[in-house]
mmCIF file of C-alpha atoms in Angstrom:
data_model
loop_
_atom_site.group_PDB
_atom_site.id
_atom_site.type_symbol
_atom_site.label_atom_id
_atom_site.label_comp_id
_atom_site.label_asym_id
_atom_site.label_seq_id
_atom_site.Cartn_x
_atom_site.Cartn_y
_atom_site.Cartn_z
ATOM 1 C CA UNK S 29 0.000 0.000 0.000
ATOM 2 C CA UNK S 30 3.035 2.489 1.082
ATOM 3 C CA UNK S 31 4.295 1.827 -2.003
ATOM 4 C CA UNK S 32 1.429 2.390 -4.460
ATOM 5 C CA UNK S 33 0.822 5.825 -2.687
ATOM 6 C CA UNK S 34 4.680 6.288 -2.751
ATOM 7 C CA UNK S 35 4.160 5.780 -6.762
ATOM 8 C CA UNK S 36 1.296 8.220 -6.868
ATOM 9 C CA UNK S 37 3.162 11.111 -5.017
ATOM 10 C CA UNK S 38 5.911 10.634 -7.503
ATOM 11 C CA UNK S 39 3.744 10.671 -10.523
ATOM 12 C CA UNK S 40 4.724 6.978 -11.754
ATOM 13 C CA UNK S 41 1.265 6.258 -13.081
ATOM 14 C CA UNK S 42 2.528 3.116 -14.719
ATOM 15 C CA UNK S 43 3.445 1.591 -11.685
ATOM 16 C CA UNK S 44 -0.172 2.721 -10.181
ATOM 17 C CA UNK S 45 -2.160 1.591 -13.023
ATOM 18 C CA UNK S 46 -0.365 -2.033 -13.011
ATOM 19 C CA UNK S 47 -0.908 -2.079 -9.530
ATOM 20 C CA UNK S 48 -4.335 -1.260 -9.448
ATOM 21 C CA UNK S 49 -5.151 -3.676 -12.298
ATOM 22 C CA UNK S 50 -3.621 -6.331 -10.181
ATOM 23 C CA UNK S 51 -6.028 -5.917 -7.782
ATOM 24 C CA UNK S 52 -9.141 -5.778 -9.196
ATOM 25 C CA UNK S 53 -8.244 -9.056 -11.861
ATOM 26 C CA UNK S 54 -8.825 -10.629 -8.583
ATOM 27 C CA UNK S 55 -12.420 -9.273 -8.067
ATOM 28 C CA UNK S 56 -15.507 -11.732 -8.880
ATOM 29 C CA UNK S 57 -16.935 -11.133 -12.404
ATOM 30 C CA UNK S 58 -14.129 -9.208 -13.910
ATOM 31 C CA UNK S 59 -13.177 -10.511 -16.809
ATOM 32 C CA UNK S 60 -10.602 -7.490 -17.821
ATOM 33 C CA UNK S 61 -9.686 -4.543 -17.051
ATOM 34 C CA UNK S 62 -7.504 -1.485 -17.936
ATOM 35 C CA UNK S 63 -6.572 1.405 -15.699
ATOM 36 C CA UNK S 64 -5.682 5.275 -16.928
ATOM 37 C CA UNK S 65 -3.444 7.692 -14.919
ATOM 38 C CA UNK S 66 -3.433 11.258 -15.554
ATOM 39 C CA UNK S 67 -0.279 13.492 -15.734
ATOM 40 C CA UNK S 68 0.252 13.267 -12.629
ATOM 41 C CA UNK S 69 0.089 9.871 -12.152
ATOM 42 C CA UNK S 70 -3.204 9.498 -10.166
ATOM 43 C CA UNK S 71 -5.742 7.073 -11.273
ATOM 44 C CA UNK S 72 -8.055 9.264 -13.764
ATOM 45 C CA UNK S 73 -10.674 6.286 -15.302
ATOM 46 C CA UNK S 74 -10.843 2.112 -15.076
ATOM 47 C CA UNK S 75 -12.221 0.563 -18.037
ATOM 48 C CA UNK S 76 -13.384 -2.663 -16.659
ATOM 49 C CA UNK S 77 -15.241 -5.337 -18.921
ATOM 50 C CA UNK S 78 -17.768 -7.834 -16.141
ATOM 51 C CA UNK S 79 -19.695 -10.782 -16.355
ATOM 52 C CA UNK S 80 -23.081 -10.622 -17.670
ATOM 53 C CA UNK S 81 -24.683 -11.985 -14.298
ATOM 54 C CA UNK S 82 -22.915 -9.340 -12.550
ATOM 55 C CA UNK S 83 -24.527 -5.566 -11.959
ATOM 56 C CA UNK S 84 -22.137 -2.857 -13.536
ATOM 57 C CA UNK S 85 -22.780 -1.010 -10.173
ATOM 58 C CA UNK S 86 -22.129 -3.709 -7.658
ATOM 59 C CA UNK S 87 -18.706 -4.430 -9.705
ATOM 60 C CA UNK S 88 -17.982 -0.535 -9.469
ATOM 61 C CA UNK S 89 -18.309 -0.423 -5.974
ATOM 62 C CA UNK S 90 -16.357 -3.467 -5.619
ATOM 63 C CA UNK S 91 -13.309 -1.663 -7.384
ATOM 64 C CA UNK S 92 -13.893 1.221 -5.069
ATOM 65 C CA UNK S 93 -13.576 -0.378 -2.015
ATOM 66 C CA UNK S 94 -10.791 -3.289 -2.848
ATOM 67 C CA UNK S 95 -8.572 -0.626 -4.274
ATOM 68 C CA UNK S 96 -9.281 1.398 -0.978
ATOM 69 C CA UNK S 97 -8.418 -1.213 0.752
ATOM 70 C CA UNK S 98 -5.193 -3.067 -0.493
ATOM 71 C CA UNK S 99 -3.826 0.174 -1.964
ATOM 72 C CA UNK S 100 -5.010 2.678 -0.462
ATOM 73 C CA UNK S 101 -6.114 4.373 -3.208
ATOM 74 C CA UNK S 102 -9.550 6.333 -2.930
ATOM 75 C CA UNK S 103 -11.481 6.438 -6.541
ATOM 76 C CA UNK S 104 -14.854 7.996 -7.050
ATOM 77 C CA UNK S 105 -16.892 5.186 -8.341
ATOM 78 C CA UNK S 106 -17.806 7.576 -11.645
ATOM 79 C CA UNK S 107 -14.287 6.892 -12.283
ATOM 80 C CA UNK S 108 -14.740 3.249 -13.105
ATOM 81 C CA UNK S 109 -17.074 2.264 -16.273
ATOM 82 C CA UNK S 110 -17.650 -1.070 -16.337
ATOM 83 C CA UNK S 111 -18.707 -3.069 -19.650
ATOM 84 C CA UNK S 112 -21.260 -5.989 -19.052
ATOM 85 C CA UNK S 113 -19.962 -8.916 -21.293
ATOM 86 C CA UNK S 114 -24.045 -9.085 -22.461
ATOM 87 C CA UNK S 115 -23.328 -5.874 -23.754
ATOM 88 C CA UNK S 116 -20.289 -5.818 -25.279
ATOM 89 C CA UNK S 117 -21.656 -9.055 -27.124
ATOM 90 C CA UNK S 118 -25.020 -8.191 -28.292
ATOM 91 C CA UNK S 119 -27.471 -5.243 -26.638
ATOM 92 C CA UNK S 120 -24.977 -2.107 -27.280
ATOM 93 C CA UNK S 121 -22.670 -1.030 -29.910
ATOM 94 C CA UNK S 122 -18.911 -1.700 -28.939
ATOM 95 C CA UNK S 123 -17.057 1.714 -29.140
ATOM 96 C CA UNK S 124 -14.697 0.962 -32.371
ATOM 97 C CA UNK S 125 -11.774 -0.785 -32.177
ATOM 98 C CA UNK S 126 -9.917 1.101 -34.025
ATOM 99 C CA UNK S 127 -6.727 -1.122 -34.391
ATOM 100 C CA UNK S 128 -5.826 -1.638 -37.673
ATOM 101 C CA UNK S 129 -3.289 -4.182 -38.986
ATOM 102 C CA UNK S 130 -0.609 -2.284 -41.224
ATOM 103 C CA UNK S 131 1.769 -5.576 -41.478
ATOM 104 C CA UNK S 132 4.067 -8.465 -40.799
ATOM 105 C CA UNK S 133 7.737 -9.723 -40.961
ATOM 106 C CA UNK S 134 9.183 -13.155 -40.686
ATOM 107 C CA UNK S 135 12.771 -14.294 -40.620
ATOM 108 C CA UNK S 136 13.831 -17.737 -39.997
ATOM 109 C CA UNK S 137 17.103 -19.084 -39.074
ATOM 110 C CA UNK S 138 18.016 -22.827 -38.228
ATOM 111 C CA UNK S 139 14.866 -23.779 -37.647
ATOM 112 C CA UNK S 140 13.643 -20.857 -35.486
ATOM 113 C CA UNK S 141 11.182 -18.273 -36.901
ATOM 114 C CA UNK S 142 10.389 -14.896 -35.384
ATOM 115 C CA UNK S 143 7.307 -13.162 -36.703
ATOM 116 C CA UNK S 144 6.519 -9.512 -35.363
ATOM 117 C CA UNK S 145 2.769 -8.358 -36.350
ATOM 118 C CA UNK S 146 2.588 -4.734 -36.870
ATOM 119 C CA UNK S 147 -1.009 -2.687 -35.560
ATOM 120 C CA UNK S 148 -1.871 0.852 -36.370
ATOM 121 C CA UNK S 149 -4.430 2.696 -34.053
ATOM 122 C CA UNK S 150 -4.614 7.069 -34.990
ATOM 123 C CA UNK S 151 -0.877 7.096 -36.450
ATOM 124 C CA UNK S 152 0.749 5.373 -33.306
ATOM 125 C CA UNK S 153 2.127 1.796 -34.003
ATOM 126 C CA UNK S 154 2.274 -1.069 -31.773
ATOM 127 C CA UNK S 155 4.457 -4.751 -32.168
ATOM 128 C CA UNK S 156 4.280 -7.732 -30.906
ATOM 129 C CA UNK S 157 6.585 -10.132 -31.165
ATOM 130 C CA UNK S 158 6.725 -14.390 -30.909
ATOM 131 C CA UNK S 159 9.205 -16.985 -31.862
ATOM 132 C CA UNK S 160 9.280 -20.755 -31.904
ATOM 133 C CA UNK S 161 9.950 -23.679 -34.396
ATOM 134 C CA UNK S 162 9.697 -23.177 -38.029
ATOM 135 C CA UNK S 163 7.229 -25.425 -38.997
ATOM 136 C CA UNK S 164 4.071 -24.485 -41.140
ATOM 137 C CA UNK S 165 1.594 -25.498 -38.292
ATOM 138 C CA UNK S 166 3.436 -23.337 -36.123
ATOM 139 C CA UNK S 167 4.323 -20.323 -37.867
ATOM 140 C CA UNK S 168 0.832 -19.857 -37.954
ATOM 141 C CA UNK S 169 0.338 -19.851 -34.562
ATOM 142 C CA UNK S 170 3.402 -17.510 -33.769
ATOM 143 C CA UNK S 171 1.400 -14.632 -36.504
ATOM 144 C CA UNK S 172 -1.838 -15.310 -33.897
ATOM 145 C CA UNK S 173 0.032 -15.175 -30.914
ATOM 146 C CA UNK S 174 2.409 -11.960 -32.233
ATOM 147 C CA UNK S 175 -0.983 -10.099 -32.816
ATOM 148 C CA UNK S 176 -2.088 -10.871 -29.157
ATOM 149 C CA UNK S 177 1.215 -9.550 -27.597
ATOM 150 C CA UNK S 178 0.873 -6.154 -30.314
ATOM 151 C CA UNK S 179 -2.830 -6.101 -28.952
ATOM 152 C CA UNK S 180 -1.521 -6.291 -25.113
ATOM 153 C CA UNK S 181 0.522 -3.549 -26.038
ATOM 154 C CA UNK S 182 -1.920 -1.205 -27.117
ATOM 155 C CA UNK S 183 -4.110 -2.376 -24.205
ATOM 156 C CA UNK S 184 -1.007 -2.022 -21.882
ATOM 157 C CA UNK S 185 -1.622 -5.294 -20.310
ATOM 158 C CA UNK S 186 0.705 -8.220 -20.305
ATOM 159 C CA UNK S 187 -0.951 -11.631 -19.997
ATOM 160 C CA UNK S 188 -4.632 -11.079 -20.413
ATOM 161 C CA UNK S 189 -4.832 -12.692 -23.957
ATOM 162 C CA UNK S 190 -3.572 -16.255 -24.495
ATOM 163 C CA UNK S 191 -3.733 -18.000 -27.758
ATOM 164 C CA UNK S 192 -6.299 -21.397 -27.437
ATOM 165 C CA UNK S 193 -5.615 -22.607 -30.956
ATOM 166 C CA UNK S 194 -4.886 -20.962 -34.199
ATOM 167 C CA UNK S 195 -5.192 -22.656 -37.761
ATOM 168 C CA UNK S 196 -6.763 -22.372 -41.731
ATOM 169 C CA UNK S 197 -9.742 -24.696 -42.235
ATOM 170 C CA UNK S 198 -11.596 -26.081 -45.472
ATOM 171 C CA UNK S 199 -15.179 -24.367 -45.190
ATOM 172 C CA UNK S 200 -16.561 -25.032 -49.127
ATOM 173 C CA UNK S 201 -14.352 -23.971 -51.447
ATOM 174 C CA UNK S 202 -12.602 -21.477 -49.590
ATOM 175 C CA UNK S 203 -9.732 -21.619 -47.180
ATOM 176 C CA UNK S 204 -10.564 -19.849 -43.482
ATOM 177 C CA UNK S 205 -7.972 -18.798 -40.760
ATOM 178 C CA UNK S 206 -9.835 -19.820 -37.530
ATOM 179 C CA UNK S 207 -8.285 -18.170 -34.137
ATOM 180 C CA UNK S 208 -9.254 -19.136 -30.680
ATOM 181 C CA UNK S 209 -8.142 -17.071 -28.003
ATOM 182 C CA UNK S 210 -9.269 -16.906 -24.183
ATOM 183 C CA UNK S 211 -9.621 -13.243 -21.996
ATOM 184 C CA UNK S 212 -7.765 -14.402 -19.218
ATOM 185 C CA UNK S 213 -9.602 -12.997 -15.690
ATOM 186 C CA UNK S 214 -11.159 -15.198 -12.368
ATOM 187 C CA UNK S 215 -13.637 -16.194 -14.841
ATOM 188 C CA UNK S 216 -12.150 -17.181 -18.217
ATOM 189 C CA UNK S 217 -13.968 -15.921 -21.603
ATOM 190 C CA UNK S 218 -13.319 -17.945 -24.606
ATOM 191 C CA UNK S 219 -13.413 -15.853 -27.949
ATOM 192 C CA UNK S 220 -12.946 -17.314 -31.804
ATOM 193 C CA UNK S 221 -12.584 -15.248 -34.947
ATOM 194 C CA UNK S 222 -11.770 -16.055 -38.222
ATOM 195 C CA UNK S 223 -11.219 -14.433 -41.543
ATOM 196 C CA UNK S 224 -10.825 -15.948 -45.359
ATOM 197 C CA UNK S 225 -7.820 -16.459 -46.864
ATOM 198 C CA UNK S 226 -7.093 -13.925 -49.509
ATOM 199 C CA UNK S 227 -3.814 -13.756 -51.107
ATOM 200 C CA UNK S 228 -1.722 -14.461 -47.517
ATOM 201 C CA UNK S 229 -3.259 -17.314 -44.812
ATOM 202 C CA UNK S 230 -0.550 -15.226 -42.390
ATOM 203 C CA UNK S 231 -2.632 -11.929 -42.815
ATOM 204 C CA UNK S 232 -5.771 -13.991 -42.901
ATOM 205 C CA UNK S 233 -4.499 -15.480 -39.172
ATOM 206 C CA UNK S 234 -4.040 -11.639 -37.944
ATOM 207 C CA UNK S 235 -7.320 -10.727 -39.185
ATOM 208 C CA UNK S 236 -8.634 -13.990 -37.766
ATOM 209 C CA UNK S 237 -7.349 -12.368 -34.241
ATOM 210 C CA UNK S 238 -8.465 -9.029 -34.496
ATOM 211 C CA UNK S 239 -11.911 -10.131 -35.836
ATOM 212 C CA UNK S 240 -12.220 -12.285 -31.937
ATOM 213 C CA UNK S 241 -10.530 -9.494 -30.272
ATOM 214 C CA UNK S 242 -13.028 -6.639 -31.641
ATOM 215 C CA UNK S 243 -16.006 -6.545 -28.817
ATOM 216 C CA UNK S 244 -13.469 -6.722 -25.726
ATOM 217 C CA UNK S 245 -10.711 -4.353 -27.476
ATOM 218 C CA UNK S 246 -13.559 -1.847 -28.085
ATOM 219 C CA UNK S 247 -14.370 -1.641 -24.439
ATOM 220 C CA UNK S 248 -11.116 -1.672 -23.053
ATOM 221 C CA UNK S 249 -10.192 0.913 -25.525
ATOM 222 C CA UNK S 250 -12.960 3.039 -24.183
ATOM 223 C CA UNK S 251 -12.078 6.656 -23.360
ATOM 224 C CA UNK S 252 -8.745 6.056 -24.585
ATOM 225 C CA UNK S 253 -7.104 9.669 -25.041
ATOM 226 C CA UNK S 254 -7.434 11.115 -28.573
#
């Protein structure tokens, strides 16, 4: 708790917003979250995305008071907009996502490949990066899980997507990247996306991501500065 105020009186928001995240991952029905500091470096708005069985309210409150208490951090509950998963699946418009993919690189070299996906969102770029064996089955996985670890860093959360299964799939006559990814929180969301292959299955696989990612990005993205 010393610390985290510590952090605030020195205008580290990172290490506030990190903190505070920690915290309320924990919480019941919060399925993700992600935590804005102003200049200086006090918590300014929580973008938190909640189970469909819980009330928006009742997980704002919750926020409130756990951050209170294991941080010491007092946040006025207007502060905190939380997303019902109901929502941000079917009764309201997501806020747009706004990430756009802008491209990829692979290089291989004895028998390792490295791919590093390449996102776009208002002029600012964000990478991600993966590397494993370089084998067909897996290179297409590494493009998936590059474009979770380029998503994470737009989101500015480390280990909230992991990568369930990525792969291309007969459907007719056509050839369609499949992605399954889970939103990693107490209570685990599984999300699938896919997109046809074009020209490139490898840009069809980071399409394939974004197109699972799109609800849950939108909300998290919420009220992101402009």
């Amino acid at each position: 708790m010393e610390r985290t105020q510590r952090a605030a009186e020195q205008g580290d928001g990172g290490a506030v917003t990190r903190q505070a995240e920690e915290v309320i991952r924990r919480l019941r029905g919060v399925l993700s979250v992600r935590a804005e500091a102003d200049a200086q470096g006090r918590l300014e708005v929580i973008h938190v995305l909640g189970e469909a069985d819980r009330s928006p309210k009742l997980i704002a409150m919750e926020v409130a008071s756990a951050l209170a208490a294991e941080l010491g951090l007092q946040v006025d509950p207007r502060q905190i907009r939380v997303a019902g998963l109901r929502d941000a699946e079917t009764g309201v418009p997501a806020p747009q996502a706004r990430l756009k993919f802008v491209g990829l690189t692979v290089a291989s070299l004895h028998g390792t490949c490295e791919v590093k996906v390449h996102l776009e969102d208002r002029g600012l770029r964000y990478e991600g990066v993966a590397s494993g064996p370089n084998t067909t089955r897996s290179r297409l996985e590494l493009v998936a899980t590059a474009t979770l670890r380029a998503v994470e860093v737009f989101l500015r959360a480390s280990g909230l997507l992991l990568l369930d299964g990525a792969g291309v799939a007969r459907v007719g006559d056509r050839d369609v990247a499949v992605a399954v990814v889970t939103l990693a929180g107490q209570d685990e969301e599984v999300l699938s996306g896919s997109s046809v292959v074009r020209d490139d299955p490898r840009e069809a696989m980071v399409r394939a991501v974004l197109s699972a990612l799109n609800r849950p990005v939108g909300w998290l993205a919420a009220g992101r500065p402009r």
